[in-house]
Amino acid sequence: MNALVPLPVLLPLCATGISLTFGTRMQRFQRFISVAVLTAVLGLSITLMIAADRQGPLSVHLGDFAPPLGITLVADRLSGLMLTVSSAVTLCVLIYSLGQGMTDRDRETPLAVFHPAYLILVAGVSCTFLAGDLVNLFVSFEIMLVASFVLLTLGGTGPRMRAGSTYVIISLVSSMLFLIAIAMTYAALGTVNFAQLAEGLPKLSIGVQTLIQAMLITVFAIKAAVFPLAAWLPDSYPTAPAPVTAVFAGLLTKVGVYCMMRTETLLFPGNRIGDLLMAVALASMVIGILGAVAQTDLKRLLSFTLISHIGFMVFGIGLATRDAYGGAIVYVVHHITVQTTLFLVAGLIERRGGTTELTRLGGLAKAAPVLALLFFVPAMNLAGIPPLSGFIGKLGLMRAGVADGSTWAWVLVAGSVVTSLLTLYVVAKVWNLAFWRAAPPGQAETGTVLESGDDSDDDIDEGPDGLPGTGDERVAPAPATAGGPVAAKLREKAVTTTSRLPWPMTAATAATVVLALAFTVFAGPLAAYTDRSAVELLERTPYIEEVLGR
């Protein structure tokens, strides 16, 4: 069974080579390879999760070189669960993107580039969850960075290039800090293997331990978009294509949260900076959701809710108790699915309404009832309405806070309640403006608009109300009732419109909604599994003994 551990990384990398070989000449084969490989990765992830739950952690030393020389990959309960959820989400997003590409009839680009970059991203994410040492974790981050820049700048428009450049600069600063932390750790202990570090770090002085811990936490906090290190996110994610934004928002920030959980429990079990983490968690919750309240663009609004709800997960890490980690793990897997779903829905809203600006949307509940349902369920889940999984995760964290009883814990509990109420207000605002109120003049006739016409600075115009993008942006002639595609012009560009939502995109979004609902239906087994994961994280011994072969 240990031999299966590297496959979630190796399969996407091999598929990337095949995909690049065939390129645009055999696009159907390229799509088949991507879907087949991600399906296989999902099956492998489920297998590893079950095996890790039954047998304990699984490890493999690549090349049969033992630590500290070899590269170690480890699959325990937490990494198995994260692999499974991330594989399911990336498969759904891939199908969504295929549906979008087929609908747009985009034969030249960016699909030929999208597939290799997407597969590399999946390999990087899997490698992060399986990494057994700091260097391998650093390499995983760099793999994700390269793929992320390609995906963020697909299409090469001005806003996307600027957003991609911001993302790369922030990531490079983070990488430099990570390298310094790795160098300091190796200089002090002669190894970067997690299991050996878990035994060696307590022998260092408190000052050195705290310095290494603070540097690693800072690196992972940038990846997780924790306040005040999240300023880059609202400007970077919304400009990317809908499926790219969805997978970034759902997964990449959780990679940072996962790394914080792994290092805080395995390397720094004393958690000397717990109060600092809880202060950061509170700031992320409150400031993030206040930012969301102020937004009128759906994608930016969701980006701020993402920052806010990362605070819930950091809350659990700061408390560092068994119940807190259990609640945080539930919230992580719930939020990966729900946040991805909402960004996929935002992409569908953009196609149906021609914009994600809430002040120019309306009547979608009547015009597209399926779309309304796809938004309503995850929105209520994000707000934490009982009995959905968002409520289960928040309840677990609040109970852990009450059980802790410290001043910071009570403040965080109060902050969680306020953030939940404001989240409910935010999603209610979106529902009222985009779905429930009457459609603005011309809105119902706009139909579906291709993404290629709405993301360039050069295309932004100002209408009679002075707002960018209003005026002649609407598609004309509009297919008021026609179901099939109709040729039209958008800002002097030839586009194709239709009042139907592409079924592959709708089906993929519905699959993520069902996945999130499954967390509610199977809340008991999920809570039991996350509790066992929390116990394993805090015990540390099974992980160390498996890696060091004792």
Coordinates of C-alpha atoms in Angstrom, one line a residue:
M1 CA 0.0 0.0 0.0
N2 CA 2.9 2.4 0.7
A3 CA 3.9 2.2 -3.0
L4 CA 0.6 4.1 -3.8
V5 CA 1.7 7.2 -1.9
P6 CA 3.7 8.9 -4.7
L7 CA 1.1 8.3 -7.4
P8 CA -1.2 11.3 -6.8
V9 CA 1.9 13.4 -7.7
L10 CA 3.4 11.3 -10.4
L11 CA 0.3 10.6 -12.4
P12 CA -0.5 14.3 -13.1
L13 CA 3.1 15.0 -13.9
C14 CA 3.2 12.2 -16.5
A15 CA -0.1 13.3 -17.9
T16 CA 1.4 16.8 -18.3
G17 CA 4.1 15.4 -20.5
I18 CA 1.6 13.5 -22.7
S19 CA -0.7 16.6 -22.8
L20 CA 2.2 18.8 -24.0
T21 CA 3.2 16.2 -26.6
F22 CA -0.2 16.2 -28.3
G23 CA -1.0 19.9 -27.7
T24 CA -3.6 21.3 -29.9
R25 CA -3.4 18.6 -32.5
M26 CA -5.6 16.1 -30.5
Q27 CA -7.6 18.2 -28.1
R28 CA -10.2 15.5 -27.4
F29 CA -7.4 13.1 -26.4
Q30 CA -5.9 15.9 -24.3
R31 CA -9.2 16.3 -22.5
F32 CA -9.6 12.6 -22.1
I33 CA -6.2 12.3 -20.5
S34 CA -6.9 15.1 -18.0
V35 CA -10.3 13.7 -16.9
A36 CA -8.9 10.1 -16.7
V37 CA -5.9 11.0 -14.7
L38 CA -7.8 13.2 -12.2
T39 CA -10.4 10.4 -11.8
A40 CA -7.6 8.0 -11.1
V41 CA -6.1 10.5 -8.6
L42 CA -9.4 10.7 -6.8
G43 CA -9.6 6.9 -6.6
L44 CA -6.1 6.7 -5.2
S45 CA -6.8 9.5 -2.7
I46 CA -9.8 7.6 -1.4
T47 CA -7.8 4.5 -1.1
L48 CA -5.0 6.2 0.8
M49 CA -7.4 7.9 3.1
I50 CA -9.1 4.6 4.0
A51 CA -5.7 2.9 4.4
A52 CA -4.3 5.6 6.6
D53 CA -7.4 5.5 8.8
R54 CA -7.2 1.7 9.2
Q55 CA -3.4 1.1 9.3
G56 CA -1.9 4.4 10.5
P57 CA 0.4 6.7 8.5
L58 CA 1.9 5.4 5.2
S59 CA 5.3 6.6 4.0
V60 CA 7.8 6.1 1.2
H61 CA 11.4 7.2 0.8
L62 CA 12.0 7.9 -2.9
G63 CA 15.0 6.1 -4.2
D64 CA 15.1 4.2 -1.0
F65 CA 17.3 6.9 0.6
A66 CA 16.5 7.2 4.3
P67 CA 16.2 10.6 6.0
P68 CA 17.9 13.1 6.1
L69 CA 19.1 12.3 2.5
G70 CA 16.0 11.1 0.8
I71 CA 12.7 12.6 -0.2
T72 CA 10.0 11.4 2.1
L73 CA 6.3 11.3 1.2
V74 CA 3.7 10.6 4.0
A75 CA 0.0 9.9 3.9
D76 CA -1.8 10.1 7.2
R77 CA -5.5 10.7 8.0
L78 CA -5.3 14.5 7.5
S79 CA -3.4 14.4 4.3
G80 CA -5.6 11.5 3.0
L81 CA -8.7 13.6 3.7
M82 CA -7.3 16.7 2.1
L83 CA -6.1 14.7 -1.0
T84 CA -9.6 13.2 -1.4
V85 CA -11.5 16.5 -1.1
S86 CA -9.0 18.4 -3.3
S87 CA -9.1 15.6 -6.0
A88 CA -12.9 15.7 -6.1
V89 CA -13.0 19.5 -6.4
T90 CA -10.3 19.7 -9.1
L91 CA -12.1 17.0 -11.1
C92 CA -15.3 19.0 -10.9
V93 CA -13.6 22.2 -11.9
L94 CA -11.9 20.5 -14.8
I95 CA -15.3 19.3 -16.1
Y96 CA -16.6 22.9 -15.6
S97 CA -13.7 24.3 -17.6
L98 CA -14.2 21.7 -20.4
G99 CA -17.8 22.7 -20.6
Q100 CA -16.8 26.4 -20.8
G101 CA -14.3 25.7 -23.5
M102 CA -16.6 23.6 -25.6
T103 CA -19.4 26.2 -25.3
D104 CA -17.0 29.0 -26.3
R105 CA -15.7 27.0 -29.2
D106 CA -12.2 28.1 -28.1
R107 CA -10.1 25.9 -30.4
E108 CA -6.8 27.7 -30.3
T109 CA -6.2 28.9 -26.8
P110 CA -6.2 28.8 -23.9
L111 CA -7.3 25.2 -23.5
A112 CA -4.1 23.8 -25.0
V113 CA -2.1 25.6 -22.3
F114 CA -4.8 25.2 -19.6
H115 CA -4.6 21.4 -19.4
P116 CA -0.8 21.0 -18.8
A117 CA -0.8 23.9 -16.3
Y118 CA -3.8 22.6 -14.5
L119 CA -2.3 19.1 -14.2
I120 CA 0.9 20.6 -12.8
L121 CA -1.1 22.6 -10.3
V122 CA -2.8 19.3 -9.2
A123 CA 0.6 17.7 -8.8
G124 CA 1.8 20.6 -6.7
V125 CA -1.2 20.5 -4.4
S126 CA -0.9 16.7 -3.9
C127 CA 2.8 17.0 -3.2
T128 CA 2.1 19.6 -0.6
F129 CA -0.3 17.3 1.3
L130 CA 2.2 14.4 1.1
A131 CA 5.4 16.3 1.7
G132 CA 7.5 14.8 4.6
D133 CA 10.2 17.5 4.7
L134 CA 10.6 21.2 4.3
V135 CA 12.5 21.1 1.0
N136 CA 9.9 19.0 -0.7
L137 CA 7.2 21.4 0.7
F138 CA 9.2 24.3 -0.8
V139 CA 9.4 22.5 -4.2
S140 CA 5.6 21.9 -4.1
F141 CA 5.0 25.6 -3.5
E142 CA 7.2 26.5 -6.5
I143 CA 5.4 24.0 -8.7
M144 CA 2.1 25.6 -7.7
L145 CA 3.5 29.0 -8.3
V146 CA 4.6 28.3 -11.9
A147 CA 1.3 26.7 -12.7
S148 CA -0.7 29.4 -11.0
F149 CA 1.0 32.2 -12.9
V150 CA 0.1 30.5 -16.2
L151 CA -3.5 30.0 -15.2
L152 CA -4.0 33.5 -13.8
T153 CA -2.7 35.1 -17.0
L154 CA -4.7 33.0 -19.4
G155 CA -5.7 35.2 -22.3
G156 CA -3.0 37.7 -21.7
T157 CA -5.3 40.7 -20.9
G158 CA -4.0 43.7 -19.0
P159 CA -5.8 43.1 -15.8
R160 CA -4.8 39.4 -15.7
M161 CA -1.2 40.2 -16.3
R162 CA -1.2 42.8 -13.5
A163 CA -3.0 40.4 -11.2
G164 CA -0.6 37.6 -12.1
S165 CA 2.4 39.8 -11.5
T166 CA 1.2 40.8 -8.1
Y167 CA 0.6 37.2 -7.2
V168 CA 4.1 36.2 -8.4
I169 CA 5.8 39.0 -6.5
I170 CA 4.1 38.1 -3.2
S171 CA 4.8 34.5 -3.8
L172 CA 8.5 35.1 -4.5
V173 CA 8.8 37.1 -1.3
S174 CA 7.2 34.2 0.5
S175 CA 9.6 31.8 -1.2
M176 CA 12.6 33.8 -0.2
L177 CA 11.5 33.8 3.5
F178 CA 10.8 30.1 3.3
L179 CA 14.3 29.4 1.9
I180 CA 15.8 31.4 4.8
A181 CA 13.8 29.4 7.3
I182 CA 14.9 26.1 5.7
A183 CA 18.5 27.2 5.7
M184 CA 18.4 28.2 9.4
T185 CA 16.7 24.9 10.3
Y186 CA 19.3 22.9 8.4
A187 CA 22.1 24.8 9.9
A188 CA 20.8 24.2 13.4
L189 CA 19.9 20.5 13.1
G190 CA 21.4 19.1 9.9
T191 CA 18.1 17.9 8.6
V192 CA 14.8 19.2 7.2
N193 CA 12.8 16.0 7.6
F194 CA 9.6 16.6 9.6
A195 CA 10.0 13.5 11.8
Q196 CA 13.6 14.2 12.6
L197 CA 12.8 17.9 13.2
A198 CA 10.1 16.9 15.6
E199 CA 12.7 15.2 17.7
G200 CA 15.5 17.7 17.2
L201 CA 13.8 21.1 17.6
P202 CA 13.1 20.8 21.3
K203 CA 16.8 20.6 21.8
L204 CA 17.3 24.1 20.4
S205 CA 17.0 27.2 22.5
I206 CA 13.5 28.7 22.9
G207 CA 14.6 31.8 20.9
V208 CA 15.7 29.8 17.9
Q209 CA 12.6 27.6 18.0
T210 CA 10.4 30.7 18.1
L211 CA 12.2 32.4 15.3
I212 CA 11.9 29.4 13.0
Q213 CA 8.3 28.9 14.0
A214 CA 7.5 32.6 13.3
M215 CA 9.1 32.5 9.9
L216 CA 7.3 29.3 8.8
I217 CA 4.0 30.7 10.1
T218 CA 4.5 33.9 8.1
V219 CA 5.1 31.9 4.9
F220 CA 2.1 29.8 5.4
A221 CA -0.1 32.7 6.4
I222 CA 0.7 34.4 3.1
K223 CA -0.3 31.3 1.3
A224 CA -3.5 31.1 3.4
A225 CA -4.3 34.8 2.9
V226 CA -4.5 35.5 6.6
F227 CA -5.0 39.2 7.6
P228 CA -2.8 41.4 7.3
L229 CA -1.0 39.3 4.6
A230 CA -4.1 39.0 2.4
A231 CA -4.1 42.3 0.6
W232 CA -3.0 40.7 -2.7
L233 CA -6.0 38.3 -2.9
P234 CA -9.0 40.5 -3.7
D235 CA -7.1 42.0 -6.6
S236 CA -5.6 38.7 -8.0
Y237 CA -8.3 36.1 -7.9
P238 CA -11.3 37.9 -9.4
T239 CA -9.6 38.7 -12.7
A240 CA -8.8 35.0 -13.6
P241 CA -11.2 32.8 -15.6
A242 CA -14.1 31.4 -13.5
P243 CA -12.7 27.8 -13.1
V244 CA -9.3 29.1 -12.2
T245 CA -10.6 31.5 -9.6
A246 CA -12.7 28.7 -8.2
V247 CA -9.9 26.2 -7.7
F248 CA -7.5 28.9 -6.4
A249 CA -10.1 30.2 -3.9
G250 CA -11.1 26.7 -2.8
L251 CA -7.7 25.0 -2.6
L252 CA -4.6 27.2 -2.6
T253 CA -5.5 29.1 0.5
K254 CA -6.2 25.8 2.3
V255 CA -2.8 24.6 1.4
G256 CA -1.4 27.3 3.7
V257 CA -3.9 26.3 6.4
Y258 CA -2.8 22.6 6.0
C259 CA 0.9 23.5 6.4
M260 CA 0.1 25.5 9.5
M261 CA -1.7 22.5 11.0
R262 CA 1.1 20.2 10.1
T263 CA 4.0 22.2 11.4
E264 CA 2.3 23.5 14.5
T265 CA 1.3 20.1 15.7
L266 CA 4.4 18.1 14.6
L267 CA 7.2 20.6 15.0
F268 CA 6.0 23.1 17.6
P269 CA 3.6 21.2 19.9
G270 CA 3.9 23.8 22.7
N271 CA 2.2 26.4 20.4
R272 CA 3.9 29.4 22.0
I273 CA 2.3 31.8 19.6
G274 CA -1.2 30.6 20.1
D275 CA -2.4 34.0 21.4
L276 CA -1.0 35.7 18.3
L277 CA -2.7 33.2 16.0
M278 CA -6.0 33.9 17.8
A279 CA -5.6 37.7 17.4
V280 CA -4.8 37.2 13.7
A281 CA -7.9 34.9 13.4
L282 CA -10.1 37.5 14.9
A283 CA -8.8 40.2 12.6
S284 CA -9.2 38.0 9.6
M285 CA -12.8 37.2 10.5
V286 CA -14.0 40.7 11.2
I287 CA -12.0 42.8 8.7
G288 CA -12.6 40.2 5.9
I289 CA -16.3 40.2 6.3
L290 CA -16.5 44.0 6.6
G291 CA -14.7 44.2 3.3
A292 CA -17.2 41.8 1.8
V293 CA -20.1 44.0 3.1
A294 CA -18.6 47.0 1.2
Q295 CA -18.4 45.2 -2.1
T296 CA -20.8 45.3 -5.0
D297 CA -18.9 43.0 -7.4
L298 CA -19.7 39.3 -6.7
K299 CA -16.2 38.0 -7.3
R300 CA -14.5 40.6 -5.0
L301 CA -17.3 40.0 -2.4
L302 CA -16.5 36.3 -2.4
S303 CA -12.8 37.0 -2.2
F304 CA -13.3 39.0 1.0
T305 CA -15.5 36.2 2.5
L306 CA -12.7 33.8 1.7
I307 CA -10.3 35.9 3.8
S308 CA -12.8 36.1 6.6
H309 CA -13.5 32.4 6.8
I310 CA -9.8 31.5 6.9
G311 CA -10.0 33.1 10.3
F312 CA -12.3 30.3 11.5
M313 CA -9.6 27.7 10.6
V314 CA -6.8 29.8 12.2
F315 CA -9.0 30.0 15.3
G316 CA -8.8 26.2 15.7
I317 CA -5.0 26.2 15.1
G318 CA -4.6 28.9 17.8
L319 CA -6.6 26.9 20.4
A320 CA -4.5 23.8 19.6
T321 CA -6.8 21.4 21.4
R322 CA -8.2 18.1 20.2
D323 CA -11.7 19.5 19.7
A324 CA -10.4 22.7 18.1
Y325 CA -8.3 20.8 15.5
G326 CA -11.3 18.5 14.8
G327 CA -13.6 21.5 14.2
A328 CA -10.9 23.2 12.1
I329 CA -10.5 20.1 9.9
V330 CA -14.2 19.9 9.3
Y331 CA -14.3 23.6 8.5
V332 CA -11.4 23.2 6.0
V333 CA -13.0 20.4 4.0
H334 CA -16.4 22.2 4.1
H335 CA -14.9 25.5 3.0
I336 CA -12.9 24.0 0.1
T337 CA -16.1 22.7 -1.4
V338 CA -18.4 25.7 -0.7
Q339 CA -16.0 28.4 -1.7
T340 CA -15.2 26.6 -5.0
T341 CA -18.9 26.2 -5.7
L342 CA -19.7 29.8 -5.1
F343 CA -17.0 31.0 -7.5
L344 CA -18.3 28.5 -10.1
V345 CA -21.7 29.9 -9.7
A346 CA -20.3 33.4 -10.1
G347 CA -19.0 32.2 -13.5
L348 CA -22.4 31.0 -14.4
I349 CA -24.0 34.3 -13.3
E350 CA -21.4 36.2 -15.4
R351 CA -22.5 34.1 -18.5
R352 CA -26.2 34.5 -17.8
G353 CA -26.2 38.2 -16.7
G354 CA -23.2 39.5 -18.6
T355 CA -21.6 40.8 -15.5
T356 CA -20.8 40.1 -11.8
E357 CA -21.6 43.7 -10.8
L358 CA -24.6 43.2 -8.4
T359 CA -26.0 46.7 -9.1
R360 CA -26.5 45.7 -12.8
L361 CA -28.0 42.2 -12.1
G362 CA -31.5 41.2 -11.1
G363 CA -34.3 38.8 -11.8
L364 CA -32.1 35.7 -12.1
A365 CA -34.3 33.6 -9.8
K366 CA -37.1 33.8 -12.4
A367 CA -34.8 33.8 -15.5
A368 CA -32.6 31.0 -14.3
P369 CA -34.1 29.0 -11.4
V370 CA -31.5 26.3 -11.5
L371 CA -28.8 28.9 -11.2
A372 CA -30.7 30.4 -8.2
L373 CA -30.8 27.0 -6.5
L374 CA -27.1 26.4 -7.2
F375 CA -26.3 29.7 -5.5
F376 CA -28.8 29.5 -2.6
V377 CA -27.6 26.1 -1.1
P378 CA -23.9 26.9 -0.8
A379 CA -24.6 30.5 0.2
M380 CA -26.6 29.2 3.2
N381 CA -23.9 26.7 3.8
L382 CA -21.3 29.5 3.9
A383 CA -23.4 31.5 6.3
G384 CA -23.6 28.4 8.6
I385 CA -27.4 27.8 8.6
P386 CA -28.2 24.6 10.5
P387 CA -27.9 21.7 9.7
L388 CA -25.5 22.3 6.9
S389 CA -21.8 21.5 7.2
G390 CA -20.8 25.1 7.7
F391 CA -22.9 25.1 10.9
I392 CA -21.3 21.8 12.0
G393 CA -17.8 23.2 11.6
K394 CA -18.5 26.5 13.3
L395 CA -20.3 24.7 16.2
G396 CA -17.3 22.5 16.7
L397 CA -14.9 25.4 16.9
M398 CA -17.2 27.4 19.2
R399 CA -17.6 24.5 21.6
A400 CA -13.8 24.1 21.6
G401 CA -13.5 27.8 22.4
V402 CA -16.0 27.6 25.3
A403 CA -14.3 24.5 26.7
D404 CA -11.0 26.3 26.6
G405 CA -12.5 29.2 28.6
S406 CA -9.6 31.7 28.1
T407 CA -10.3 35.3 27.4
W408 CA -9.1 35.0 23.8
A409 CA -11.2 32.0 23.3
W410 CA -14.4 33.8 24.4
V411 CA -13.5 36.8 22.2
L412 CA -13.1 34.5 19.2
V413 CA -16.4 32.8 20.0
A414 CA -18.1 36.2 20.0
G415 CA -16.2 37.1 16.8
S416 CA -17.4 33.9 15.2
V417 CA -21.0 34.8 15.9
V418 CA -20.7 38.3 14.6
T419 CA -18.9 37.1 11.4
S420 CA -21.6 34.4 10.8
L421 CA -24.3 37.0 11.1
L422 CA -22.5 39.4 8.7
T423 CA -21.9 36.5 6.3
L424 CA -25.6 35.8 6.3
Y425 CA -26.2 39.5 5.5
V426 CA -23.7 39.4 2.7
V427 CA -25.2 36.4 0.9
A428 CA -28.7 37.8 1.5
K429 CA -27.6 41.0 -0.2
V430 CA -26.4 39.0 -3.2
W431 CA -29.6 37.0 -3.3
N432 CA -31.7 40.1 -3.2
L433 CA -29.8 42.1 -5.8
A434 CA -28.9 39.4 -8.3
F435 CA -31.8 36.9 -8.0
W436 CA -34.8 38.3 -6.2
R437 CA -35.4 41.9 -7.3
A438 CA -36.9 42.7 -10.7
A439 CA -34.5 42.6 -13.6
P440 CA -33.0 46.0 -14.6
P441 CA -34.0 47.1 -18.1
G442 CA -32.3 45.0 -20.8
Q443 CA -30.9 42.5 -18.2
A444 CA -33.3 39.6 -19.1
E445 CA -32.5 40.0 -22.8
T446 CA -28.7 40.1 -22.3
G447 CA -28.4 36.3 -22.4
T448 CA -25.1 34.5 -22.0
V449 CA -21.9 36.4 -22.8
L450 CA -18.5 34.9 -23.5
E451 CA -15.8 35.7 -21.0
S452 CA -13.5 36.9 -23.7
G453 CA -15.4 40.2 -24.0
D454 CA -15.5 41.4 -20.4
D455 CA -12.0 41.4 -18.8
S456 CA -10.0 44.0 -20.7
D457 CA -9.2 47.5 -19.6
D458 CA -9.5 48.7 -23.1
D459 CA -13.1 47.4 -23.3
I460 CA -14.4 49.3 -20.3
D461 CA -16.7 52.1 -21.1
E462 CA -18.8 54.4 -19.1
G463 CA -22.5 54.6 -19.5
P464 CA -25.0 57.3 -18.6
D465 CA -24.7 56.6 -14.9
G466 CA -20.9 57.0 -15.0
L467 CA -20.2 53.4 -13.9
P468 CA -17.6 51.5 -15.8
G469 CA -19.0 48.9 -18.1
T470 CA -22.5 50.3 -18.5
G471 CA -23.9 51.7 -21.6
D472 CA -23.3 49.8 -24.8
E473 CA -21.8 46.7 -23.2
R474 CA -25.0 44.8 -23.5
V475 CA -25.2 42.3 -26.3
A476 CA -27.2 43.2 -29.3
P477 CA -29.2 41.8 -30.8
A478 CA -30.4 39.9 -27.7
P479 CA -31.9 36.4 -27.9
A480 CA -34.9 37.2 -25.7
T481 CA -36.4 33.8 -25.8
A482 CA -34.2 31.8 -28.1
G483 CA -32.5 28.7 -26.7
G484 CA -29.9 28.3 -29.3
P485 CA -26.7 30.3 -29.9
V486 CA -27.1 33.7 -31.6
A487 CA -24.4 35.8 -33.3
A488 CA -24.1 39.2 -31.7
K489 CA -21.7 42.0 -30.9
L490 CA -20.3 43.0 -27.5
R491 CA -18.3 46.2 -27.5
E492 CA -17.7 45.8 -31.3
K493 CA -16.5 42.2 -30.8
A494 CA -18.2 39.3 -32.4
V495 CA -19.6 36.9 -29.7
T496 CA -22.2 34.2 -29.5
T497 CA -25.0 34.3 -27.0
T498 CA -27.6 31.9 -25.7
S499 CA -30.1 32.0 -22.9
R500 CA -29.2 28.4 -21.9
L501 CA -26.5 27.7 -19.3
P502 CA -24.0 25.2 -20.6
W503 CA -25.0 21.8 -19.1
P504 CA -21.4 20.6 -18.4
M505 CA -20.7 23.7 -16.4
T506 CA -24.1 23.4 -14.6
A507 CA -23.6 19.7 -13.9
A508 CA -20.1 20.3 -12.5
T509 CA -21.4 23.0 -10.2
A510 CA -24.2 20.8 -9.1
A511 CA -21.7 18.1 -8.3
T512 CA -19.8 20.4 -5.9
V513 CA -23.1 21.4 -4.3
V514 CA -23.9 17.7 -3.8
L515 CA -20.4 17.1 -2.4
A516 CA -20.9 19.8 0.2
L517 CA -24.3 18.4 1.1
A518 CA -22.8 15.0 1.6
F519 CA -20.7 16.5 4.4
T520 CA -24.0 17.2 6.1
V521 CA -25.6 13.9 5.4
F522 CA -22.5 12.0 6.6
A523 CA -21.7 14.5 9.4
G524 CA -21.3 11.7 12.0
P525 CA -18.7 9.7 10.2
L526 CA -16.9 12.9 9.1
A527 CA -16.8 14.2 12.6
A528 CA -15.5 10.9 13.9
Y529 CA -12.8 10.8 11.2
T530 CA -11.7 14.4 11.8
D531 CA -11.5 13.6 15.6
R532 CA -9.2 10.7 14.9
S533 CA -7.2 12.9 12.6
A534 CA -6.9 15.5 15.4
V535 CA -5.8 12.8 17.9
E536 CA -3.1 11.6 15.4
L537 CA -1.9 15.1 14.8
L538 CA -1.4 15.8 18.5
E539 CA 0.1 12.4 19.4
R540 CA 2.8 12.8 16.7
T541 CA 4.3 9.4 17.6
P542 CA 2.6 7.3 14.9
Y543 CA 3.9 9.8 12.2
I544 CA 7.5 9.9 13.6
E545 CA 7.7 6.1 14.0
E546 CA 6.4 5.4 10.5
V547 CA 8.9 7.8 8.9
L548 CA 11.9 6.7 10.9
G549 CA 11.0 3.0 10.7
R550 CA 10.8 2.2 14.4

